[in-house]
Short mmCIF file of C-alpha atoms in Angstrom, two decimals:
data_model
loop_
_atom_site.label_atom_id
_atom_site.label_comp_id
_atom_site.label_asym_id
_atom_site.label_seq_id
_atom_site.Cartn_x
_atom_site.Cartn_y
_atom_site.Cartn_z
CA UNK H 29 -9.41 -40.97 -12.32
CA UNK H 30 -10.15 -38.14 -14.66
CA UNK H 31 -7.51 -35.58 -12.92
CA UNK H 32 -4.63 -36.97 -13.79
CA UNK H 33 -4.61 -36.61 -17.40
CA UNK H 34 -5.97 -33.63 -16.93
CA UNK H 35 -2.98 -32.55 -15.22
CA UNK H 36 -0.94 -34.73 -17.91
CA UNK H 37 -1.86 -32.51 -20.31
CA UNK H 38 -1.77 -29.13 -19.14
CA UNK H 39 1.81 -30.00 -18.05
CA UNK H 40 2.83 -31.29 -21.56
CA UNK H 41 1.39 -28.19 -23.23
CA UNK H 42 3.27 -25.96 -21.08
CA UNK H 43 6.56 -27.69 -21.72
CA UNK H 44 5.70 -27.88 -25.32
CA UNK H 45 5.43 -24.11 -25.20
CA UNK H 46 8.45 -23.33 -22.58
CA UNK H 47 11.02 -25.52 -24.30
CA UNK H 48 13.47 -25.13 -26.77
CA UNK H 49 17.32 -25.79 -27.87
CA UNK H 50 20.37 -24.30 -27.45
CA UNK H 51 20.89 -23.97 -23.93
CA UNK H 52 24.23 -23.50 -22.70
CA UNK H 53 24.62 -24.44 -18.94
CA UNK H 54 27.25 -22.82 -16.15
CA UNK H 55 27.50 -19.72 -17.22
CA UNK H 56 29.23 -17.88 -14.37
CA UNK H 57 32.55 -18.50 -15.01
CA UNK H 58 33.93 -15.26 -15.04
CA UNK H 59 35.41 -14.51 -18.53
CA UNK H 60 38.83 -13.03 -19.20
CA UNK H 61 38.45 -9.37 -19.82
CA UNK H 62 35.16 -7.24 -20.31
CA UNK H 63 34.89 -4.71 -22.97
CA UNK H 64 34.66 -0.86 -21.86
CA UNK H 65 31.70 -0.50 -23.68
CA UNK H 66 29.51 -3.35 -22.26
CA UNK H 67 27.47 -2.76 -18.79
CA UNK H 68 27.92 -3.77 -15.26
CA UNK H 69 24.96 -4.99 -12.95
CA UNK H 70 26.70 -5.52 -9.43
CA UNK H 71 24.65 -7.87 -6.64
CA UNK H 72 24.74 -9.02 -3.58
CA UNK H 73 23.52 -13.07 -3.49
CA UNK H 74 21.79 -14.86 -0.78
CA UNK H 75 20.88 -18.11 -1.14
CA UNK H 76 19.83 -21.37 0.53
CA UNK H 77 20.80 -23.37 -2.57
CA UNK H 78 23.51 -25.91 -1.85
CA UNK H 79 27.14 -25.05 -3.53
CA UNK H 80 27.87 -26.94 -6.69
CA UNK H 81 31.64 -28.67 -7.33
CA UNK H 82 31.38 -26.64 -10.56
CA UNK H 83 32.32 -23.08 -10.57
CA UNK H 84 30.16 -22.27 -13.92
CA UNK H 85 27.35 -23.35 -11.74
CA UNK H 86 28.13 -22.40 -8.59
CA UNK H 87 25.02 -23.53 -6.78
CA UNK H 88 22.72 -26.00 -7.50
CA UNK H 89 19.03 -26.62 -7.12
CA UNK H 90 19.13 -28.60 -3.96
CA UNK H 91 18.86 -27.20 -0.79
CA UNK H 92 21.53 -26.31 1.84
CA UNK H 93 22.80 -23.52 4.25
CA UNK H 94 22.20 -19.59 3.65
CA UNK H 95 25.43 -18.67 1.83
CA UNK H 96 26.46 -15.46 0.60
CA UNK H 97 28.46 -14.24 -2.62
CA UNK H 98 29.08 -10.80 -4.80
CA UNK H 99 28.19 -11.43 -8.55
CA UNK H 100 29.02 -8.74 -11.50
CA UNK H 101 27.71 -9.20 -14.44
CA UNK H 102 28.22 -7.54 -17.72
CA UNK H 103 25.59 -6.74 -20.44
CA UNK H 104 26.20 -5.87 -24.08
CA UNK H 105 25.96 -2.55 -25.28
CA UNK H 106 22.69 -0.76 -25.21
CA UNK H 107 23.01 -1.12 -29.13
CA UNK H 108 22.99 -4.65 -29.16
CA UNK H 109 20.43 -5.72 -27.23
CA UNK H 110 16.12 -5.26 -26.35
CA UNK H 111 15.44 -4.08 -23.39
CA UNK H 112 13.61 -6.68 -21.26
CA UNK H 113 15.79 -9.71 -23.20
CA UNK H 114 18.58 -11.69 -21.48
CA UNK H 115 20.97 -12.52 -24.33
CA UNK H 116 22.22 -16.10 -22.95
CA UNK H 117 25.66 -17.39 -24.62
CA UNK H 118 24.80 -20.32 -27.61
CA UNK H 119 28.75 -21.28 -26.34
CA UNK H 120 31.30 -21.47 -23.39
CA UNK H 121 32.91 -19.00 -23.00
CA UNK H 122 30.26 -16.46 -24.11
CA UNK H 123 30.88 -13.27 -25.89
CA UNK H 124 30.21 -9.57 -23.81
CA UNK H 125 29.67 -7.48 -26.99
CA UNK H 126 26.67 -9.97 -27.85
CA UNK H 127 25.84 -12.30 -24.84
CA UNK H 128 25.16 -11.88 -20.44
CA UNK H 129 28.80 -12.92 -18.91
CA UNK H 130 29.96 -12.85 -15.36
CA UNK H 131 32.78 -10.41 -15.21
CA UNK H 132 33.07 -10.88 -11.62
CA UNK H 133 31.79 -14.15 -8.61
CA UNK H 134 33.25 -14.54 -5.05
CA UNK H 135 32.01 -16.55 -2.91
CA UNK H 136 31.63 -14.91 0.82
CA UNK H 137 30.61 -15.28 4.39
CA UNK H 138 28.60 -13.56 6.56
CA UNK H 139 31.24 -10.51 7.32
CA UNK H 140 31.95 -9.71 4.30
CA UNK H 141 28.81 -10.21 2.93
CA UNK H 142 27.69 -7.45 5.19
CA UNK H 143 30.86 -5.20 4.95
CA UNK H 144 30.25 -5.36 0.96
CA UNK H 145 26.42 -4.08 1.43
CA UNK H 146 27.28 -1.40 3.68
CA UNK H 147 29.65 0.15 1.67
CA UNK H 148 27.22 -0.59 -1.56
CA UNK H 149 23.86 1.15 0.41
CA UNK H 150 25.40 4.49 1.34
CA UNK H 151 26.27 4.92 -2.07
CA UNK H 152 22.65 4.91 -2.92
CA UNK H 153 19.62 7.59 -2.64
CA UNK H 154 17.71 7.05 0.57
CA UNK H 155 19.59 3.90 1.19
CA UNK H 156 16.89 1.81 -0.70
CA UNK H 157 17.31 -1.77 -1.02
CA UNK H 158 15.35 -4.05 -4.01
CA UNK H 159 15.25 -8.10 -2.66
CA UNK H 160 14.41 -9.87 -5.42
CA UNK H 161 12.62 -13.19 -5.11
CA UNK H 162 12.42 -15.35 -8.22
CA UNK H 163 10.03 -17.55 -8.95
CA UNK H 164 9.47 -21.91 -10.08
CA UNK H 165 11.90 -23.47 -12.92
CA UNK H 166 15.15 -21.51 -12.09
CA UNK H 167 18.55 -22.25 -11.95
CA UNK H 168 20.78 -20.40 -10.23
CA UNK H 169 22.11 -18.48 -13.08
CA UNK H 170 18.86 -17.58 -14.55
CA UNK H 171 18.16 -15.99 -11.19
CA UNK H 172 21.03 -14.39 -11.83
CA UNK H 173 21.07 -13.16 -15.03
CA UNK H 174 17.24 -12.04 -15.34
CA UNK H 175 18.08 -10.25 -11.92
CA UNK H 176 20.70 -8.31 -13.58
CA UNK H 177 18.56 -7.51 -17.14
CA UNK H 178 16.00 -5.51 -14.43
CA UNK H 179 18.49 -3.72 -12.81
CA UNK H 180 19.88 -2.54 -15.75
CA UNK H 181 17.07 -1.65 -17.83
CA UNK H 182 14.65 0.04 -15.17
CA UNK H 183 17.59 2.27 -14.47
CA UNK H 184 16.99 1.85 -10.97
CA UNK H 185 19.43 3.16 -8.07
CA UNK H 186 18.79 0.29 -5.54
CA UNK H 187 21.28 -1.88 -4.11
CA UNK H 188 20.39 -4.96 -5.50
CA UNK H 189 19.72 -8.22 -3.24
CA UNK H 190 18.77 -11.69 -4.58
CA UNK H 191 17.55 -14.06 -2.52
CA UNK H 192 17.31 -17.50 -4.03
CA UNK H 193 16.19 -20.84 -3.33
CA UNK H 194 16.45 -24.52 -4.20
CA UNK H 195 14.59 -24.70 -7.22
CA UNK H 196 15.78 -27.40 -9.65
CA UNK H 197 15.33 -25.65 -12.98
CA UNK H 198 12.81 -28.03 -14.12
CA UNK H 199 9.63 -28.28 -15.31
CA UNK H 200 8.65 -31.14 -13.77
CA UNK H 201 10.34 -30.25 -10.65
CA UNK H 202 7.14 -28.13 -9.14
CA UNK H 203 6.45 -30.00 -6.37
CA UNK H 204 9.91 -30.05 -5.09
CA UNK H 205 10.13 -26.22 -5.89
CA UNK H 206 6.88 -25.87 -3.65
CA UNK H 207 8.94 -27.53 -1.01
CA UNK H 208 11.80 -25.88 -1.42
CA UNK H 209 10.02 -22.31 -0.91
CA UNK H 210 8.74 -23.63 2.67
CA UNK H 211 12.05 -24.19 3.42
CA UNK H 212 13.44 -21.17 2.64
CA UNK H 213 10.54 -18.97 4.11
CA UNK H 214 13.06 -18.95 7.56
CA UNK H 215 16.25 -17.64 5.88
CA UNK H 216 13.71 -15.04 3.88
CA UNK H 217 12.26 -13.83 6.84
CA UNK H 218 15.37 -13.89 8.50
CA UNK H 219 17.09 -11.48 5.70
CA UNK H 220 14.27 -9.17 6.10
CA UNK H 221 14.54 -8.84 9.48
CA UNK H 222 18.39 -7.80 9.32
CA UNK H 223 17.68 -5.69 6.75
CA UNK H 224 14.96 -3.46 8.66
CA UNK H 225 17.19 -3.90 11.62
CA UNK H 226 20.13 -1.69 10.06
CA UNK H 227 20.99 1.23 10.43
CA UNK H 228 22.45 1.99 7.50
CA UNK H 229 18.92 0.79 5.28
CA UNK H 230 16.80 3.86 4.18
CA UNK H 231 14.17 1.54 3.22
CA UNK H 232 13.54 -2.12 1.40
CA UNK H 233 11.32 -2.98 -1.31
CA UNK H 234 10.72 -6.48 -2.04
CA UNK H 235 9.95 -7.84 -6.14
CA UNK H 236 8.73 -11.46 -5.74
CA UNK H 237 7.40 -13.39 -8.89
CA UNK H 238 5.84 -16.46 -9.38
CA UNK H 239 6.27 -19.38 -7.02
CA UNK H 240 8.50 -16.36 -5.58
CA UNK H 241 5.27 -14.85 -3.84
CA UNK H 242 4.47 -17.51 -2.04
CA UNK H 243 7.73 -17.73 -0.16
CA UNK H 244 7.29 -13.99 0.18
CA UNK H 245 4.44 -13.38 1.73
CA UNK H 246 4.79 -16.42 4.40
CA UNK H 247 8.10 -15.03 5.17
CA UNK H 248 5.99 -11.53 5.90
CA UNK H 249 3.19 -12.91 7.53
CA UNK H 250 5.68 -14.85 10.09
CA UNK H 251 7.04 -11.64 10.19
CA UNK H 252 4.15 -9.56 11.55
CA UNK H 253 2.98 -12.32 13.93
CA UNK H 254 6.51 -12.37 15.49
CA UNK H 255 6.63 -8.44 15.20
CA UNK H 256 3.06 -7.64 15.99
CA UNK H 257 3.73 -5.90 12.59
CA UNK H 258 5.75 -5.63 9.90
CA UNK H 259 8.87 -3.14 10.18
CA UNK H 260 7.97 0.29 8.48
CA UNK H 261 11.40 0.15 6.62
CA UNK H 262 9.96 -2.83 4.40
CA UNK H 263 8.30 -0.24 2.31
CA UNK H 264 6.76 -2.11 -0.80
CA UNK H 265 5.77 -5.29 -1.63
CA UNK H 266 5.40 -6.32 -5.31
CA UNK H 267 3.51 -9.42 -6.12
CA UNK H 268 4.03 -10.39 -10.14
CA UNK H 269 1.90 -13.14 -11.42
CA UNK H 270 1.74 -14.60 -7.83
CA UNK H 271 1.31 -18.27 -7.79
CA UNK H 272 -0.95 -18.59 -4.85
CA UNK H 273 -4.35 -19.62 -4.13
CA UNK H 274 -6.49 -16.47 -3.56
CA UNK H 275 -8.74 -17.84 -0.48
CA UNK H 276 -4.64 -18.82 0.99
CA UNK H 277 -4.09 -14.89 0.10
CA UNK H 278 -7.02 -13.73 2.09
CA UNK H 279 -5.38 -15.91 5.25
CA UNK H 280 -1.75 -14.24 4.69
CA UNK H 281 -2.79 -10.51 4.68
CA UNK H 282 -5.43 -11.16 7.34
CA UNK H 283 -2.31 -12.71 9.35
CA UNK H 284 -0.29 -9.53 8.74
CA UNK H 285 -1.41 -7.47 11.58
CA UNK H 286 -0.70 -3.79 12.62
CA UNK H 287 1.27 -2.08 9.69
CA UNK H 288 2.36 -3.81 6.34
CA UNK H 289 3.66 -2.76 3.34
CA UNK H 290 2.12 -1.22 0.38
CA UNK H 291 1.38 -4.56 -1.63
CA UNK H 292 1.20 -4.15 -5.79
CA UNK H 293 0.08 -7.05 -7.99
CA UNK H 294 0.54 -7.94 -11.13
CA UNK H 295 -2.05 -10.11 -13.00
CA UNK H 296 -2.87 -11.24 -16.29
CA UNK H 297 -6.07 -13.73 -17.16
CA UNK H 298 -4.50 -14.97 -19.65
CA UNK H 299 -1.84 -16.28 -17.87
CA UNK H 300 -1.15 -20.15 -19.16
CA UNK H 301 1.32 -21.09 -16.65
CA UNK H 302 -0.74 -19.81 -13.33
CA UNK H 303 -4.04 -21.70 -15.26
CA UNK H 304 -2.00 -25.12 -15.36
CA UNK H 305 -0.95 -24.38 -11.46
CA UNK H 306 -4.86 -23.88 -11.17
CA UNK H 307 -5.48 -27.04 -12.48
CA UNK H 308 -2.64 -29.15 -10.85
CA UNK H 309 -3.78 -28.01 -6.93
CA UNK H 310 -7.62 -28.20 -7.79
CA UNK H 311 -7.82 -24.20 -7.07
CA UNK H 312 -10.86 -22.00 -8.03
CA UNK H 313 -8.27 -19.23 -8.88
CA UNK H 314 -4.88 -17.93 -8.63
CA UNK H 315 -4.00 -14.28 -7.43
CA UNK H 316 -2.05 -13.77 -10.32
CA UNK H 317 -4.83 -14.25 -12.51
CA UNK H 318 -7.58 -12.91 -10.98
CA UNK H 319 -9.94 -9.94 -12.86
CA UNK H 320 -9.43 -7.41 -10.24
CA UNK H 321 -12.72 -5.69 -12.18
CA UNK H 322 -14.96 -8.68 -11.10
CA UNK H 323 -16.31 -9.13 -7.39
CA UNK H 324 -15.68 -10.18 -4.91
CA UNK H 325 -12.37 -9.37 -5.71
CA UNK H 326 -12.64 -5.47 -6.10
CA UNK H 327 -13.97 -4.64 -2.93
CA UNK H 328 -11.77 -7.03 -0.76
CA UNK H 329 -8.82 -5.52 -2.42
CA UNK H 330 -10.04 -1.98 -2.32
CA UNK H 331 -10.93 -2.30 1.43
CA UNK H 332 -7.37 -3.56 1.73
CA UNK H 333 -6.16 -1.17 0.20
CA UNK H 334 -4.17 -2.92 -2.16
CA UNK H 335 -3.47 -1.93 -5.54
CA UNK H 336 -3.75 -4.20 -8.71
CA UNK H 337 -2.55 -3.55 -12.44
CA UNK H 338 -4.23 -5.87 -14.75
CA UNK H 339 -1.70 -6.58 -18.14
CA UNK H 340 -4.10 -8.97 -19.54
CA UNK H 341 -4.45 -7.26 -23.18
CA UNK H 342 -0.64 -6.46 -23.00
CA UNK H 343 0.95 -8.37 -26.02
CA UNK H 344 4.80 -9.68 -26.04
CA UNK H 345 6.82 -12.40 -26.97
CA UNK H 346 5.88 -14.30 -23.75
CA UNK H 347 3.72 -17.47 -25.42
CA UNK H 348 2.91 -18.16 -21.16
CA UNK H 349 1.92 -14.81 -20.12
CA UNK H 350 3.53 -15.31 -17.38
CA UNK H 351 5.59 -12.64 -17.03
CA UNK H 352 4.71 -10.57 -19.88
CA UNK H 353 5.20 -6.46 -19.14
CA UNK H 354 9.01 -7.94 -18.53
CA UNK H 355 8.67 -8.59 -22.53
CA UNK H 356 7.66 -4.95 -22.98
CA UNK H 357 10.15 -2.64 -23.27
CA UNK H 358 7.83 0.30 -22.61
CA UNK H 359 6.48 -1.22 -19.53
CA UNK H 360 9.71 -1.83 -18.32
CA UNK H 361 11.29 1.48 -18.41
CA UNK H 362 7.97 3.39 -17.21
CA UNK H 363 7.74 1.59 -14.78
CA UNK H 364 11.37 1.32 -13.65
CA UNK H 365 12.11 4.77 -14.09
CA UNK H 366 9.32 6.36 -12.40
CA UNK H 367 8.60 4.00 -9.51
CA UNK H 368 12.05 4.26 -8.29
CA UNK H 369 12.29 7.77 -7.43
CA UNK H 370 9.04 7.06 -5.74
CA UNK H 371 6.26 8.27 -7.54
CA UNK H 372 3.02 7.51 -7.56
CA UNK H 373 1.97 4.76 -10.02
CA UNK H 374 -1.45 6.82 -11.15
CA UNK H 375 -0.85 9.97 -10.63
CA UNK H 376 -2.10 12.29 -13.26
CA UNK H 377 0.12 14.91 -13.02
CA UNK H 378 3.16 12.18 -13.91
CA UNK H 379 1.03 10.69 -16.47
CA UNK H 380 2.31 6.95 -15.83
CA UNK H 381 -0.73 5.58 -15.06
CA UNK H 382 -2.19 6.84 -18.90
CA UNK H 383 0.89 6.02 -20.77
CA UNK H 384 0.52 2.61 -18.84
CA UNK H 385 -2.67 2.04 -20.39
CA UNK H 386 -1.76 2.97 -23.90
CA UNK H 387 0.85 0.67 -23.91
CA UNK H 388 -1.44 -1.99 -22.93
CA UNK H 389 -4.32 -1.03 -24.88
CA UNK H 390 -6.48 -0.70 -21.73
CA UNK H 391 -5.24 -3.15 -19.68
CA UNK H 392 -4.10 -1.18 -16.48
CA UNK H 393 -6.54 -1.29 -14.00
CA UNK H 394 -6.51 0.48 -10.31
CA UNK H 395 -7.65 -0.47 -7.68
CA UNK H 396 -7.96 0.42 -3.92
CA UNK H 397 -5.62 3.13 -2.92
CA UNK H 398 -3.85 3.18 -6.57
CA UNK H 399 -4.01 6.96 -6.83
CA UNK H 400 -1.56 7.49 -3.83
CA UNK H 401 0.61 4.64 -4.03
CA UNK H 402 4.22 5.09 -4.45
CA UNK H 403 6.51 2.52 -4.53
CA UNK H 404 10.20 3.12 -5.23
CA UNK H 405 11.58 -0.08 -7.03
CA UNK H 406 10.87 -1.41 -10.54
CA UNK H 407 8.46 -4.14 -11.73
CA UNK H 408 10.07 -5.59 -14.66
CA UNK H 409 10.40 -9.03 -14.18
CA UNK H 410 10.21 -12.80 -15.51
CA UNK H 411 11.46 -16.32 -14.87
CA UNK H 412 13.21 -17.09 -17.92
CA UNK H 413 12.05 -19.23 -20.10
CA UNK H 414 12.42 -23.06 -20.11
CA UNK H 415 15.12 -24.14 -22.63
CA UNK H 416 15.75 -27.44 -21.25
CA UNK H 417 15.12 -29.73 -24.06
CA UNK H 418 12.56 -32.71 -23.96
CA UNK H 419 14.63 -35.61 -23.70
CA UNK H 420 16.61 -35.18 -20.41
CA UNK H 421 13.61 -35.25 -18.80
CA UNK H 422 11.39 -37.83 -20.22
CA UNK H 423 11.82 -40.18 -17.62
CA UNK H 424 11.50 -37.65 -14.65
CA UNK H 425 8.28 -36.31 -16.39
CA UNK H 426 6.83 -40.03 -16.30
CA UNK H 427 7.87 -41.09 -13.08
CA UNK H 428 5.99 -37.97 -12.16
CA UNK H 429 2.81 -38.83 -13.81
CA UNK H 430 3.04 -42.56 -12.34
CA UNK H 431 2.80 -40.65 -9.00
CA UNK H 432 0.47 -39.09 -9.49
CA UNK H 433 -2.06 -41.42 -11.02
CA UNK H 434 -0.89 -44.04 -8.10
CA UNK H 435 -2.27 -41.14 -5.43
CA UNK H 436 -5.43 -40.59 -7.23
CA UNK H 437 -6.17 -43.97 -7.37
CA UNK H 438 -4.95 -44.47 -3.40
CA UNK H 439 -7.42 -41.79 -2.87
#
């Protein structure tokens, strides 16, 4: 009987510090004309959200077929924005010299979904290919947008993928989130395996964050036990603030048999939304907030062989910590523009790896095979923040508590 508030309260302080006004939904209606000197991030969608009647939406948080659509979207000037910041419209339609517009969305199928990519990855260095798998509490668009921001500002030459699924936007939505990512796990695995199947792919790295790992890495485990491995064209596999439970980590890499990609993670102790995930599932720790320092943790990830950067003193605007070297504009663009023409993350003679930790004060930590690991995508990214306001939800956010309390007490 104690959980619940518990949980109650955890959940209230993280929408006390997510939300605020001045949220402007269906943003993707593409506006009239786009000025010459605003930005274009071009990707290719995939998606098992359901469509939505309205076009500013275009699909909604429940769940439906794998669809397929090309989105453009246009970024002020360098001049008049942060790097790391997605400058949402306070209006309909929004502004390009000051605010993220669509300048382009079309729906597709599966043909031209794949005819568009083709001619897209030859177009690019080694044919690489960034997935991008976002994480709880997104809408569509905010996929969409924050997708765009890292494209953008890590500079990197990648034809851009985004795979999204049903999440409801919603705070109070987690447990149908959760859901939502085991149903999509098929269609993720299922784009993966296309992908290493083509010839025309150089090589795929995948950027998964938040709730976004955990559909990630079950799509690659089911991968390497139908495989007997994982393909060597999935190259990297970068894990930022990764809502899953570490001893359910253990089980997924020691399911990924023969080869597997070179995994990165990204944690932070400090991280307020992965500590009220902690507290909701009853879990002695998240990977995403681990201290890769402390054992056991340092040799099981060593012997792995997987490499961890620990952004725990790294100060930004994030007030969760959830996805805070996306806040940093240094962070963003050493990262982006290094890892991307495939350089090693610590390697002295680039010098990342020291201007990493001056940036963070300390906070970069290596471990395993760190020295030699190059990845070849960047690793700037967030879910955007919560700006649903309090009200809308009030009943959904006591309905959930009622459930919760009823299956405590059942228990």
């Amino acid at each position: 009987m104690t959980r619940c508030p518990s949980v109650a309260t955890a959940l209230a302080a993280a929408l006390l510090l997510a939300g605020c006004a001045g949220d402007v939904k269906g943003t993707l209606v593409p506006v009239a004309a786009v000025p010459a000197d605003t930005t274009k991030a071009s990707m290719l969608v995939v998606t098992t959200r359901a469509p939505d009647q309205d076009p500013g939406v275009l699909f909604s948080g429940e769940r439906g077929r794998m669809s397929f659509a090309e989105i453009v979207v246009s970024l002020p000037p360098d001049a008049r924005r942060k790097t790391g910041e997605v400058q949402w419209p306070s209006r309909l339609p929004g502004n390009p010299e000051t605010d993220f517009v669509a300048a382009k969305v079309e729906k597709l199928d599966r043909n031209q979904a794949v005819t568009l990519f083709h001619k897209a990855v030859q177009k690019v260095p080694k044919r690489r290919v960034l997935v991008f798998i976002h994480g709880f509490n997104n809408r569509f668009e905010d996929a969409v947008y924050r997708f765009a921001q890292i494209v953008h500002d890590s500079r990197a030459d990648v034809v851009p993928v985004l795979f999204t699924w049903p999440s409801r936007g919603s705070i109070f939505a987690y447990g149908y989130d959760r859901e939502s990512g085991n149903y999509s796990r098929d269609a993720l695995e299922n784009l993966l395996q296309t992908l290493a199947r083509d010839p025309a792919v150089g090589e795929v790295s995948i950027l998964a964050h938040s709730m976004g790992n955990w559909v990630t890495l079950e799509a690659l485990r089911q991968m390497a036990i139908r495989n007997g491995s994982i393909p060597p064209k999935i190259a990297n596999a970068m894990l930022a603030a990764p809502d899953v439970d570490i001893d359910v980590f253990r089980k997924q890499v020691a399911d990924m048999t023969g080869r597997r990609p070179r995994f990165t993670i990204f944690v932070s102790q400090d991280d307020r939304a992965l500590a009220v995930s902690r507290r909701v599932w009853g879990s002695t720790a998240r990977l995403g907030a681990i201290d890769p320092d402390a054992e056991p943790y340092r040799s099981e990830l060593g012997k792995s062989g997987i490499t961890v950067l620990n952004l725990t003193k790294l100060q930004t605007g994030d007030r969760l910590n959830h996805g805070k070297f996306a806040e940093s504009p240094e962070v963003v663009q050493l990262i982006g523009s290094r890892l991307i023409e495939g350089q090693p993350i610590t390697d002295s003679r680039i010098g990342l790896g020291d201007r990493l930790i001056q940036v963070t004060a300390g906070a970069a930590t290596a471990v395993g095979t760190a020295a030699g690991l190059a990845v070849s995508a960047p690793l700037a990214v967030v879910d955007p923040a919560t700006r649903r306001g309090i009200a809308g939800h009030a009943e959904e956010f006591g309905q959930s508590l009622r459930s919760a309390s009823d299956a405590i007490v059942a228990e």
